[in-house]
Amino acid sequence: MNRRTSILLGAFIIGLIFFDAAQQKYYLDTFDLEPNGPVAFGELLSNHLIRWLIWLVVSIPVLFFAWNKVFNKERISNKNWIVIGCLVLLSTLLSITLVSLQSIFSQNLSLAAFSEFFQFFTYQKGLTFLMASILFIGLLYNHSKLKTIDEQSIEIKTLKKVTSDLQEVLSQEEKPHLNVKTGYKLKPIALEDIVWIQSDDYCVKIHTADKTFTLRQSLKALEDKLAPFRFIRIHRSALLNLNYLDQVNFDTAHVRLVNDHEIPYSKSGIKSLKEYMKNLSI
């Protein structure tokens, strides 16, 4: 039960206490039912407060049972509802019994008056006690359902995240990539993200759309490995991913990439490129 519901429920019970006291005060004054003189409203309010506290103390075990033994189950059977109904009825009768005894003892009367007091409080408090118990049970049941929905929602979100992360990992594992060591870390770079590779002494520079990485490997070794993935060596220092080729400029002996970057090509490089493009052409 959230804080707002608890506050509203507490305000409802306090409102009932004031209503009962005001109603009793009205009847006493209207029908002249005060043989020992006028009764102060504060005294009536105190009496009703005690009676509602008795009801609350008696009802706590029933509410505890309903929450821990019934509403935490995935499915609530008709038998469970019957048990709760019987417990609510018994707790209401017990509350009326204790309220009757409290009134008798507070007025220094004999227990012989118990039957009369029990009958009186059954009519005065029985229905309100019963309705209050049903209200509490209903709120607890509703809260248990909302709690279950929240837990299932969290589980679904967690499952979706785990599934998404797993798919991303599997996707990374399935994609052809180059492993580049950066410091003490190993970073996989998908071949589809590599725009071109540049020779740099005993290493190569791997150019992606937004970053450049250094790999200790020869361009020749990479040329052989990457040939099946549309990588063509167009210059002794350049290996091009044809997926990023925009156009070939024969006047300047350069190829232009989709990001407007230009790379020079050699005679042997342009020959290989022409042959490859010819084979792909329809």
PDB file of C-alpha atoms in Angstrom:
ATOM      1  CA  MET A   1       0.000   0.000   0.000  1.00  0.00           C
ATOM      2  CA  ASN A   2       1.586   3.252  -1.077  1.00  0.00           C
ATOM      3  CA  ARG A   3       1.892   6.339   1.098  1.00  0.00           C
ATOM      4  CA  ARG A   4      -0.939   8.243  -0.553  1.00  0.00           C
ATOM      5  CA  THR A   5      -3.389   5.362  -0.107  1.00  0.00           C
ATOM      6  CA  SER A   6      -2.374   4.953   3.544  1.00  0.00           C
ATOM      7  CA  ILE A   7      -2.930   8.666   4.196  1.00  0.00           C
ATOM      8  CA  LEU A   8      -6.341   8.593   2.498  1.00  0.00           C
ATOM      9  CA  LEU A   9      -7.345   5.491   4.439  1.00  0.00           C
ATOM     10  CA  GLY A  10      -6.234   7.050   7.723  1.00  0.00           C
ATOM     11  CA  ALA A  11      -8.163  10.223   6.889  1.00  0.00           C
ATOM     12  CA  PHE A  12     -11.227   8.091   6.074  1.00  0.00           C
ATOM     13  CA  ILE A  13     -11.094   6.311   9.461  1.00  0.00           C
ATOM     14  CA  ILE A  14     -10.601   9.614  11.316  1.00  0.00           C
ATOM     15  CA  GLY A  15     -13.544  11.023   9.386  1.00  0.00           C
ATOM     16  CA  LEU A  16     -15.657   8.059  10.474  1.00  0.00           C
ATOM     17  CA  ILE A  17     -14.689   8.604  14.101  1.00  0.00           C
ATOM     18  CA  PHE A  18     -15.717  12.254  13.951  1.00  0.00           C
ATOM     19  CA  PHE A  19     -18.916  11.338  12.114  1.00  0.00           C
ATOM     20  CA  ASP A  20     -19.866   8.707  14.708  1.00  0.00           C
ATOM     21  CA  ALA A  21     -19.201  11.137  17.548  1.00  0.00           C
ATOM     22  CA  ALA A  22     -21.136  13.951  15.855  1.00  0.00           C
ATOM     23  CA  GLN A  23     -24.038  11.631  15.039  1.00  0.00           C
ATOM     24  CA  GLN A  24     -24.247  10.353  18.609  1.00  0.00           C
ATOM     25  CA  LYS A  25     -24.054  13.893  19.955  1.00  0.00           C
ATOM     26  CA  TYR A  26     -26.923  14.898  17.645  1.00  0.00           C
ATOM     27  CA  TYR A  27     -29.154  12.041  18.802  1.00  0.00           C
ATOM     28  CA  LEU A  28     -28.387  12.679  22.470  1.00  0.00           C
ATOM     29  CA  ASP A  29     -29.207  16.348  22.186  1.00  0.00           C
ATOM     30  CA  THR A  30     -32.215  15.987  19.881  1.00  0.00           C
ATOM     31  CA  PHE A  31     -34.025  13.203  21.724  1.00  0.00           C
ATOM     32  CA  ASP A  32     -32.886  14.197  25.209  1.00  0.00           C
ATOM     33  CA  LEU A  33     -31.063  10.933  25.873  1.00  0.00           C
ATOM     34  CA  GLU A  34     -28.673  12.311  28.495  1.00  0.00           C
ATOM     35  CA  PRO A  35     -30.120  11.384  31.909  1.00  0.00           C
ATOM     36  CA  ASN A  36     -26.943  12.436  33.728  1.00  0.00           C
ATOM     37  CA  GLY A  37     -26.608  15.759  31.966  1.00  0.00           C
ATOM     38  CA  PRO A  38     -25.045  16.896  28.698  1.00  0.00           C
ATOM     39  CA  VAL A  39     -22.103  14.835  27.423  1.00  0.00           C
ATOM     40  CA  ALA A  40     -19.189  16.774  25.928  1.00  0.00           C
ATOM     41  CA  PHE A  41     -18.347  16.121  22.294  1.00  0.00           C
ATOM     42  CA  GLY A  42     -14.715  15.445  23.278  1.00  0.00           C
ATOM     43  CA  GLU A  43     -15.792  12.608  25.557  1.00  0.00           C
ATOM     44  CA  LEU A  44     -17.856  11.049  22.783  1.00  0.00           C
ATOM     45  CA  LEU A  45     -14.951  11.452  20.364  1.00  0.00           C
ATOM     46  CA  SER A  46     -12.610   9.755  22.836  1.00  0.00           C
ATOM     47  CA  ASN A  47     -15.007   6.817  23.269  1.00  0.00           C
ATOM     48  CA  HIS A  48     -15.307   6.269  19.517  1.00  0.00           C
ATOM     49  CA  LEU A  49     -11.560   6.561  19.081  1.00  0.00           C
ATOM     50  CA  ILE A  50     -11.041   3.785  21.649  1.00  0.00           C
ATOM     51  CA  ARG A  51     -13.579   1.580  19.874  1.00  0.00           C
ATOM     52  CA  TRP A  52     -11.906   2.065  16.504  1.00  0.00           C
ATOM     53  CA  LEU A  53      -8.502   1.339  18.038  1.00  0.00           C
ATOM     54  CA  ILE A  54      -9.934  -1.921  19.393  1.00  0.00           C
ATOM     55  CA  TRP A  55     -11.187  -2.755  15.908  1.00  0.00           C
ATOM     56  CA  LEU A  56      -7.782  -1.938  14.401  1.00  0.00           C
ATOM     57  CA  VAL A  57      -5.884  -4.137  16.889  1.00  0.00           C
ATOM     58  CA  VAL A  58      -8.266  -7.056  16.282  1.00  0.00           C
ATOM     59  CA  SER A  59      -8.136  -6.590  12.498  1.00  0.00           C
ATOM     60  CA  ILE A  60      -4.329  -6.514  12.177  1.00  0.00           C
ATOM     61  CA  PRO A  61      -3.891 -10.333  12.386  1.00  0.00           C
ATOM     62  CA  VAL A  62      -6.595 -10.793   9.723  1.00  0.00           C
ATOM     63  CA  LEU A  63      -4.948  -8.248   7.417  1.00  0.00           C
ATOM     64  CA  PHE A  64      -1.542  -9.825   8.074  1.00  0.00           C
ATOM     65  CA  PHE A  65      -2.895 -13.265   7.187  1.00  0.00           C
ATOM     66  CA  ALA A  66      -4.559 -11.981   4.017  1.00  0.00           C
ATOM     67  CA  TRP A  67      -1.380 -10.233   2.849  1.00  0.00           C
ATOM     68  CA  ASN A  68       1.187 -12.924   3.653  1.00  0.00           C
ATOM     69  CA  LYS A  69      -0.786 -16.144   3.192  1.00  0.00           C
ATOM     70  CA  VAL A  70      -3.263 -15.340   0.435  1.00  0.00           C
ATOM     71  CA  PHE A  71      -2.517 -12.253  -1.660  1.00  0.00           C
ATOM     72  CA  ASN A  72       1.104 -13.275  -2.300  1.00  0.00           C
ATOM     73  CA  LYS A  73      -0.126 -16.308  -4.208  1.00  0.00           C
ATOM     74  CA  GLU A  74      -0.269 -16.251  -7.992  1.00  0.00           C
ATOM     75  CA  ARG A  75      -3.870 -17.472  -7.944  1.00  0.00           C
ATOM     76  CA  ILE A  76      -6.418 -16.902  -5.192  1.00  0.00           C
ATOM     77  CA  SER A  77      -8.997 -19.673  -4.974  1.00  0.00           C
ATOM     78  CA  ASN A  78     -12.617 -19.375  -3.846  1.00  0.00           C
ATOM     79  CA  LYS A  79     -11.637 -21.257  -0.703  1.00  0.00           C
ATOM     80  CA  ASN A  80      -9.143 -18.514   0.153  1.00  0.00           C
ATOM     81  CA  TRP A  81     -11.818 -15.843  -0.216  1.00  0.00           C
ATOM     82  CA  ILE A  82     -14.189 -17.842   2.005  1.00  0.00           C
ATOM     83  CA  VAL A  83     -11.496 -18.117   4.678  1.00  0.00           C
ATOM     84  CA  ILE A  84     -10.834 -14.372   4.515  1.00  0.00           C
ATOM     85  CA  GLY A  85     -14.571 -13.642   4.694  1.00  0.00           C
ATOM     86  CA  CYS A  86     -14.962 -15.834   7.785  1.00  0.00           C
ATOM     87  CA  LEU A  87     -11.971 -14.201   9.456  1.00  0.00           C
ATOM     88  CA  VAL A  88     -13.349 -10.720   8.722  1.00  0.00           C
ATOM     89  CA  LEU A  89     -16.709 -11.693  10.213  1.00  0.00           C
ATOM     90  CA  LEU A  90     -15.073 -13.235  13.294  1.00  0.00           C
ATOM     91  CA  SER A  91     -12.823 -10.196  13.788  1.00  0.00           C
ATOM     92  CA  THR A  92     -15.870  -7.914  13.553  1.00  0.00           C
ATOM     93  CA  LEU A  93     -17.732  -9.959  16.194  1.00  0.00           C
ATOM     94  CA  LEU A  94     -14.632 -10.015  18.390  1.00  0.00           C
ATOM     95  CA  SER A  95     -14.269  -6.249  18.035  1.00  0.00           C
ATOM     96  CA  ILE A  96     -17.908  -5.743  19.055  1.00  0.00           C
ATOM     97  CA  THR A  97     -17.393  -8.084  22.016  1.00  0.00           C
ATOM     98  CA  LEU A  98     -14.325  -6.180  23.250  1.00  0.00           C
ATOM     99  CA  VAL A  99     -16.005  -2.809  22.683  1.00  0.00           C
ATOM    100  CA  SER A 100     -18.997  -4.016  24.726  1.00  0.00           C
ATOM    101  CA  LEU A 101     -16.738  -5.197  27.561  1.00  0.00           C
ATOM    102  CA  GLN A 102     -14.765  -1.943  27.489  1.00  0.00           C
ATOM    103  CA  SER A 103     -17.972   0.088  27.790  1.00  0.00           C
ATOM    104  CA  ILE A 104     -19.230  -2.089  30.646  1.00  0.00           C
ATOM    105  CA  PHE A 105     -15.991  -1.812  32.607  1.00  0.00           C
ATOM    106  CA  SER A 106     -15.619   1.921  31.947  1.00  0.00           C
ATOM    107  CA  GLN A 107     -19.111   2.484  33.422  1.00  0.00           C
ATOM    108  CA  ASN A 108     -18.564   0.049  36.334  1.00  0.00           C
ATOM    109  CA  LEU A 109     -21.521  -2.071  35.271  1.00  0.00           C
ATOM    110  CA  SER A 110     -22.178  -5.770  35.764  1.00  0.00           C
ATOM    111  CA  LEU A 111     -21.377  -8.342  33.086  1.00  0.00           C
ATOM    112  CA  ALA A 112     -25.067  -9.144  33.117  1.00  0.00           C
ATOM    113  CA  ALA A 113     -25.469  -6.132  30.852  1.00  0.00           C
ATOM    114  CA  PHE A 114     -23.190  -7.673  28.228  1.00  0.00           C
ATOM    115  CA  SER A 115     -26.027  -8.983  26.050  1.00  0.00           C
ATOM    116  CA  GLU A 116     -27.659  -5.559  25.918  1.00  0.00           C
ATOM    117  CA  PHE A 117     -24.363  -3.805  25.100  1.00  0.00           C
ATOM    118  CA  PHE A 118     -23.415  -6.417  22.493  1.00  0.00           C
ATOM    119  CA  GLN A 119     -26.736  -5.995  20.749  1.00  0.00           C
ATOM    120  CA  PHE A 120     -26.430  -2.195  20.862  1.00  0.00           C
ATOM    121  CA  PHE A 121     -22.902  -2.098  19.416  1.00  0.00           C
ATOM    122  CA  THR A 122     -23.798  -4.689  16.793  1.00  0.00           C
ATOM    123  CA  TYR A 123     -26.284  -2.220  15.380  1.00  0.00           C
ATOM    124  CA  GLN A 124     -24.106   0.836  16.010  1.00  0.00           C
ATOM    125  CA  LYS A 125     -20.685  -0.450  14.983  1.00  0.00           C
ATOM    126  CA  GLY A 126     -21.177  -3.808  13.309  1.00  0.00           C
ATOM    127  CA  LEU A 127     -21.796  -2.560   9.794  1.00  0.00           C
ATOM    128  CA  THR A 128     -19.099   0.154   9.872  1.00  0.00           C
ATOM    129  CA  PHE A 129     -16.517  -2.264  11.310  1.00  0.00           C
ATOM    130  CA  LEU A 130     -17.405  -4.815   8.650  1.00  0.00           C
ATOM    131  CA  MET A 131     -17.252  -2.284   5.810  1.00  0.00           C
ATOM    132  CA  ALA A 132     -13.937  -0.913   7.061  1.00  0.00           C
ATOM    133  CA  SER A 133     -12.465  -4.439   7.137  1.00  0.00           C
ATOM    134  CA  ILE A 134     -13.712  -5.121   3.597  1.00  0.00           C
ATOM    135  CA  LEU A 135     -12.212  -1.804   2.462  1.00  0.00           C
ATOM    136  CA  PHE A 136      -8.845  -2.709   3.984  1.00  0.00           C
ATOM    137  CA  ILE A 137      -8.927  -6.161   2.400  1.00  0.00           C
ATOM    138  CA  GLY A 138      -9.846  -4.671  -0.984  1.00  0.00           C
ATOM    139  CA  LEU A 139      -7.000  -2.156  -0.834  1.00  0.00           C
ATOM    140  CA  LEU A 140      -4.493  -4.843   0.145  1.00  0.00           C
ATOM    141  CA  TYR A 141      -5.691  -7.065  -2.688  1.00  0.00           C
ATOM    142  CA  ASN A 142      -5.445  -4.209  -5.172  1.00  0.00           C
ATOM    143  CA  HIS A 143      -1.951  -3.340  -3.921  1.00  0.00           C
ATOM    144  CA  SER A 144      -0.837  -6.964  -4.255  1.00  0.00           C
ATOM    145  CA  LYS A 145      -2.018  -7.015  -7.878  1.00  0.00           C
ATOM    146  CA  LEU A 146      -0.251  -3.725  -8.642  1.00  0.00           C
ATOM    147  CA  LYS A 147       2.885  -5.051  -6.961  1.00  0.00           C
ATOM    148  CA  THR A 148       2.737  -8.192  -9.109  1.00  0.00           C
ATOM    149  CA  ILE A 149       2.272  -6.079 -12.257  1.00  0.00           C
ATOM    150  CA  ASP A 150       5.239  -3.873 -11.292  1.00  0.00           C
ATOM    151  CA  GLU A 151       7.421  -6.922 -10.647  1.00  0.00           C
ATOM    152  CA  GLN A 152       6.408  -8.478 -13.960  1.00  0.00           C
ATOM    153  CA  SER A 153       7.071  -5.169 -15.719  1.00  0.00           C
ATOM    154  CA  ILE A 154      10.546  -5.009 -14.175  1.00  0.00           C
ATOM    155  CA  GLU A 155      11.202  -8.625 -15.170  1.00  0.00           C
ATOM    156  CA  ILE A 156      10.078  -7.907 -18.748  1.00  0.00           C
ATOM    157  CA  LYS A 157      12.285  -4.807 -18.967  1.00  0.00           C
ATOM    158  CA  THR A 158      15.231  -6.750 -17.530  1.00  0.00           C
ATOM    159  CA  LEU A 159      14.610  -9.607 -19.952  1.00  0.00           C
ATOM    160  CA  LYS A 160      14.398  -7.187 -22.887  1.00  0.00           C
ATOM    161  CA  LYS A 161      17.672  -5.547 -21.858  1.00  0.00           C
ATOM    162  CA  VAL A 162      19.427  -8.894 -21.415  1.00  0.00           C
ATOM    163  CA  THR A 163      18.068 -10.074 -24.773  1.00  0.00           C
ATOM    164  CA  SER A 164      19.142  -6.833 -26.453  1.00  0.00           C
ATOM    165  CA  ASP A 165      22.624  -7.058 -24.936  1.00  0.00           C
ATOM    166  CA  LEU A 166      22.897 -10.708 -25.949  1.00  0.00           C
ATOM    167  CA  GLN A 167      21.791  -9.938 -29.494  1.00  0.00           C
ATOM    168  CA  GLU A 168      24.327  -7.137 -29.688  1.00  0.00           C
ATOM    169  CA  VAL A 169      27.098  -9.441 -28.477  1.00  0.00           C
ATOM    170  CA  LEU A 170      26.068 -12.182 -30.898  1.00  0.00           C
ATOM    171  CA  SER A 171      25.819  -9.628 -33.685  1.00  0.00           C
ATOM    172  CA  GLN A 172      29.334  -8.406 -32.923  1.00  0.00           C
ATOM    173  CA  GLU A 173      30.602 -11.970 -32.840  1.00  0.00           C
ATOM    174  CA  GLU A 174      28.984 -12.810 -36.178  1.00  0.00           C
ATOM    175  CA  LYS A 175      30.285  -9.720 -37.989  1.00  0.00           C
ATOM    176  CA  PRO A 176      33.775 -10.013 -39.527  1.00  0.00           C
ATOM    177  CA  HIS A 177      36.072  -7.675 -37.645  1.00  0.00           C
ATOM    178  CA  LEU A 178      39.641  -6.722 -36.886  1.00  0.00           C
ATOM    179  CA  ASN A 179      40.912  -6.787 -33.322  1.00  0.00           C
ATOM    180  CA  VAL A 180      42.855  -3.635 -32.492  1.00  0.00           C
ATOM    181  CA  LYS A 181      44.834  -3.321 -29.274  1.00  0.00           C
ATOM    182  CA  THR A 182      44.371   0.057 -27.568  1.00  0.00           C
ATOM    183  CA  GLY A 183      46.477   0.237 -24.412  1.00  0.00           C
ATOM    184  CA  TYR A 184      45.532  -2.767 -22.304  1.00  0.00           C
ATOM    185  CA  LYS A 185      42.248  -3.274 -24.134  1.00  0.00           C
ATOM    186  CA  LEU A 186      41.287  -5.180 -27.251  1.00  0.00           C
ATOM    187  CA  LYS A 187      38.701  -3.450 -29.436  1.00  0.00           C
ATOM    188  CA  PRO A 188      36.881  -5.267 -32.260  1.00  0.00           C
ATOM    189  CA  ILE A 189      36.265  -3.077 -35.318  1.00  0.00           C
ATOM    190  CA  ALA A 190      33.659  -4.393 -37.750  1.00  0.00           C
ATOM    191  CA  LEU A 191      34.919  -4.543 -41.347  1.00  0.00           C
ATOM    192  CA  GLU A 192      31.768  -2.775 -42.512  1.00  0.00           C
ATOM    193  CA  ASP A 193      32.806   0.256 -40.410  1.00  0.00           C
ATOM    194  CA  ILE A 194      36.280   0.517 -41.969  1.00  0.00           C
ATOM    195  CA  VAL A 195      36.449   3.122 -44.751  1.00  0.00           C
ATOM    196  CA  TRP A 196      40.046   2.505 -45.815  1.00  0.00           C
ATOM    197  CA  ILE A 197      43.352   1.278 -44.436  1.00  0.00           C
ATOM    198  CA  GLN A 198      46.596   3.227 -44.760  1.00  0.00           C
ATOM    199  CA  SER A 199      50.104   1.802 -44.627  1.00  0.00           C
ATOM    200  CA  ASP A 200      52.338   3.398 -41.963  1.00  0.00           C
ATOM    201  CA  ASP A 201      55.823   1.806 -41.799  1.00  0.00           C
ATOM    202  CA  TYR A 202      55.443  -1.511 -39.961  1.00  0.00           C
ATOM    203  CA  CYS A 203      51.857  -0.703 -38.957  1.00  0.00           C
ATOM    204  CA  VAL A 204      48.634   0.328 -40.627  1.00  0.00           C
ATOM    205  CA  LYS A 205      46.135   3.033 -39.811  1.00  0.00           C
ATOM    206  CA  ILE A 206      42.529   1.910 -39.872  1.00  0.00           C
ATOM    207  CA  HIS A 207      40.209   4.759 -40.803  1.00  0.00           C
ATOM    208  CA  THR A 208      36.554   4.578 -39.835  1.00  0.00           C
ATOM    209  CA  ALA A 209      33.953   7.293 -40.335  1.00  0.00           C
ATOM    210  CA  ASP A 210      34.933   9.107 -37.147  1.00  0.00           C
ATOM    211  CA  LYS A 211      38.086   7.522 -35.697  1.00  0.00           C
ATOM    212  CA  THR A 212      41.504   6.195 -36.665  1.00  0.00           C
ATOM    213  CA  PHE A 213      43.148   3.153 -35.077  1.00  0.00           C
ATOM    214  CA  THR A 214      46.663   1.771 -35.368  1.00  0.00           C
ATOM    215  CA  LEU A 215      47.282  -1.942 -35.941  1.00  0.00           C
ATOM    216  CA  ARG A 216      50.658  -3.673 -35.946  1.00  0.00           C
ATOM    217  CA  GLN A 217      50.244  -5.641 -39.154  1.00  0.00           C
ATOM    218  CA  SER A 218      51.409  -5.233 -42.733  1.00  0.00           C
ATOM    219  CA  LEU A 219      49.117  -3.932 -45.449  1.00  0.00           C
ATOM    220  CA  LYS A 220      50.019  -6.928 -47.594  1.00  0.00           C
ATOM    221  CA  ALA A 221      48.824  -9.375 -44.947  1.00  0.00           C
ATOM    222  CA  LEU A 222      45.562  -7.471 -44.579  1.00  0.00           C
ATOM    223  CA  GLU A 223      45.121  -7.309 -48.367  1.00  0.00           C
ATOM    224  CA  ASP A 224      45.007 -11.087 -48.586  1.00  0.00           C
ATOM    225  CA  LYS A 225      42.698 -11.448 -45.578  1.00  0.00           C
ATOM    226  CA  LEU A 226      40.253  -8.738 -46.602  1.00  0.00           C
ATOM    227  CA  ALA A 227      40.005  -9.482 -50.321  1.00  0.00           C
ATOM    228  CA  PRO A 228      36.788 -11.541 -49.874  1.00  0.00           C
ATOM    229  CA  PHE A 229      35.151  -8.550 -48.095  1.00  0.00           C
ATOM    230  CA  ARG A 230      35.350  -6.007 -50.995  1.00  0.00           C
ATOM    231  CA  PHE A 231      38.673  -4.501 -49.971  1.00  0.00           C
ATOM    232  CA  ILE A 232      40.897  -3.526 -52.954  1.00  0.00           C
ATOM    233  CA  ARG A 233      44.475  -2.291 -52.837  1.00  0.00           C
ATOM    234  CA  ILE A 234      44.484   0.822 -55.017  1.00  0.00           C
ATOM    235  CA  HIS A 235      47.924   2.052 -53.977  1.00  0.00           C
ATOM    236  CA  ARG A 236      50.958   0.607 -52.281  1.00  0.00           C
ATOM    237  CA  SER A 237      49.862   2.513 -49.142  1.00  0.00           C
ATOM    238  CA  ALA A 238      46.070   2.281 -49.417  1.00  0.00           C
ATOM    239  CA  LEU A 239      43.521  -0.498 -49.078  1.00  0.00           C
ATOM    240  CA  LEU A 240      39.990   0.660 -49.937  1.00  0.00           C
ATOM    241  CA  ASN A 241      36.600  -0.617 -48.778  1.00  0.00           C
ATOM    242  CA  LEU A 242      34.581  -0.434 -52.027  1.00  0.00           C
ATOM    243  CA  ASN A 243      31.379   0.123 -50.022  1.00  0.00           C
ATOM    244  CA  TYR A 244      32.647   3.663 -49.384  1.00  0.00           C
ATOM    245  CA  LEU A 245      33.750   4.433 -52.962  1.00  0.00           C
ATOM    246  CA  ASP A 246      31.955   7.396 -54.508  1.00  0.00           C
ATOM    247  CA  GLN A 247      33.762   7.903 -57.825  1.00  0.00           C
ATOM    248  CA  VAL A 248      37.084   7.522 -59.681  1.00  0.00           C
ATOM    249  CA  ASN A 249      38.728  10.671 -61.069  1.00  0.00           C
ATOM    250  CA  PHE A 250      41.053   9.710 -63.925  1.00  0.00           C
ATOM    251  CA  ASP A 251      42.231  13.312 -64.394  1.00  0.00           C
ATOM    252  CA  THR A 252      43.704  13.609 -60.912  1.00  0.00           C
ATOM    253  CA  ALA A 253      44.442   9.892 -60.401  1.00  0.00           C
ATOM    254  CA  HIS A 254      42.412   9.879 -57.208  1.00  0.00           C
ATOM    255  CA  VAL A 255      39.367   8.083 -55.921  1.00  0.00           C
ATOM    256  CA  ARG A 256      36.816  10.022 -53.923  1.00  0.00           C
ATOM    257  CA  LEU A 257      35.046   8.443 -50.977  1.00  0.00           C
ATOM    258  CA  VAL A 258      31.489   9.047 -49.803  1.00  0.00           C
ATOM    259  CA  ASN A 259      32.862  11.321 -47.063  1.00  0.00           C
ATOM    260  CA  ASP A 260      34.583  13.463 -49.796  1.00  0.00           C
ATOM    261  CA  HIS A 261      38.044  12.252 -48.775  1.00  0.00           C
ATOM    262  CA  GLU A 262      40.353  11.564 -51.738  1.00  0.00           C
ATOM    263  CA  ILE A 263      43.005   8.853 -52.012  1.00  0.00           C
ATOM    264  CA  PRO A 264      45.581   8.549 -54.819  1.00  0.00           C
ATOM    265  CA  TYR A 265      45.711   5.359 -56.847  1.00  0.00           C
ATOM    266  CA  SER A 266      48.576   3.680 -58.684  1.00  0.00           C
ATOM    267  CA  LYS A 267      48.555   2.125 -62.177  1.00  0.00           C
ATOM    268  CA  SER A 268      48.367  -1.375 -60.808  1.00  0.00           C
ATOM    269  CA  GLY A 269      45.791  -0.276 -58.270  1.00  0.00           C
ATOM    270  CA  ILE A 270      43.453   1.293 -60.816  1.00  0.00           C
ATOM    271  CA  LYS A 271      43.843  -1.773 -63.010  1.00  0.00           C
ATOM    272  CA  SER A 272      42.717  -4.051 -60.161  1.00  0.00           C
ATOM    273  CA  LEU A 273      39.888  -1.684 -59.357  1.00  0.00           C
ATOM    274  CA  LYS A 274      38.667  -1.578 -62.995  1.00  0.00           C
ATOM    275  CA  GLU A 275      38.721  -5.352 -63.270  1.00  0.00           C
ATOM    276  CA  TYR A 276      36.820  -5.770 -60.030  1.00  0.00           C
ATOM    277  CA  MET A 277      34.191  -3.188 -60.963  1.00  0.00           C
ATOM    278  CA  LYS A 278      33.877  -4.720 -64.449  1.00  0.00           C
ATOM    279  CA  ASN A 279      33.136  -8.110 -62.944  1.00  0.00           C
ATOM    280  CA  LEU A 280      30.422  -6.579 -60.779  1.00  0.00           C
ATOM    281  CA  SER A 281      28.880  -4.591 -63.565  1.00  0.00           C
ATOM    282  CA  ILE A 282      25.760  -5.951 -65.266  1.00  0.00           C
TER     283      ILE A 282
END
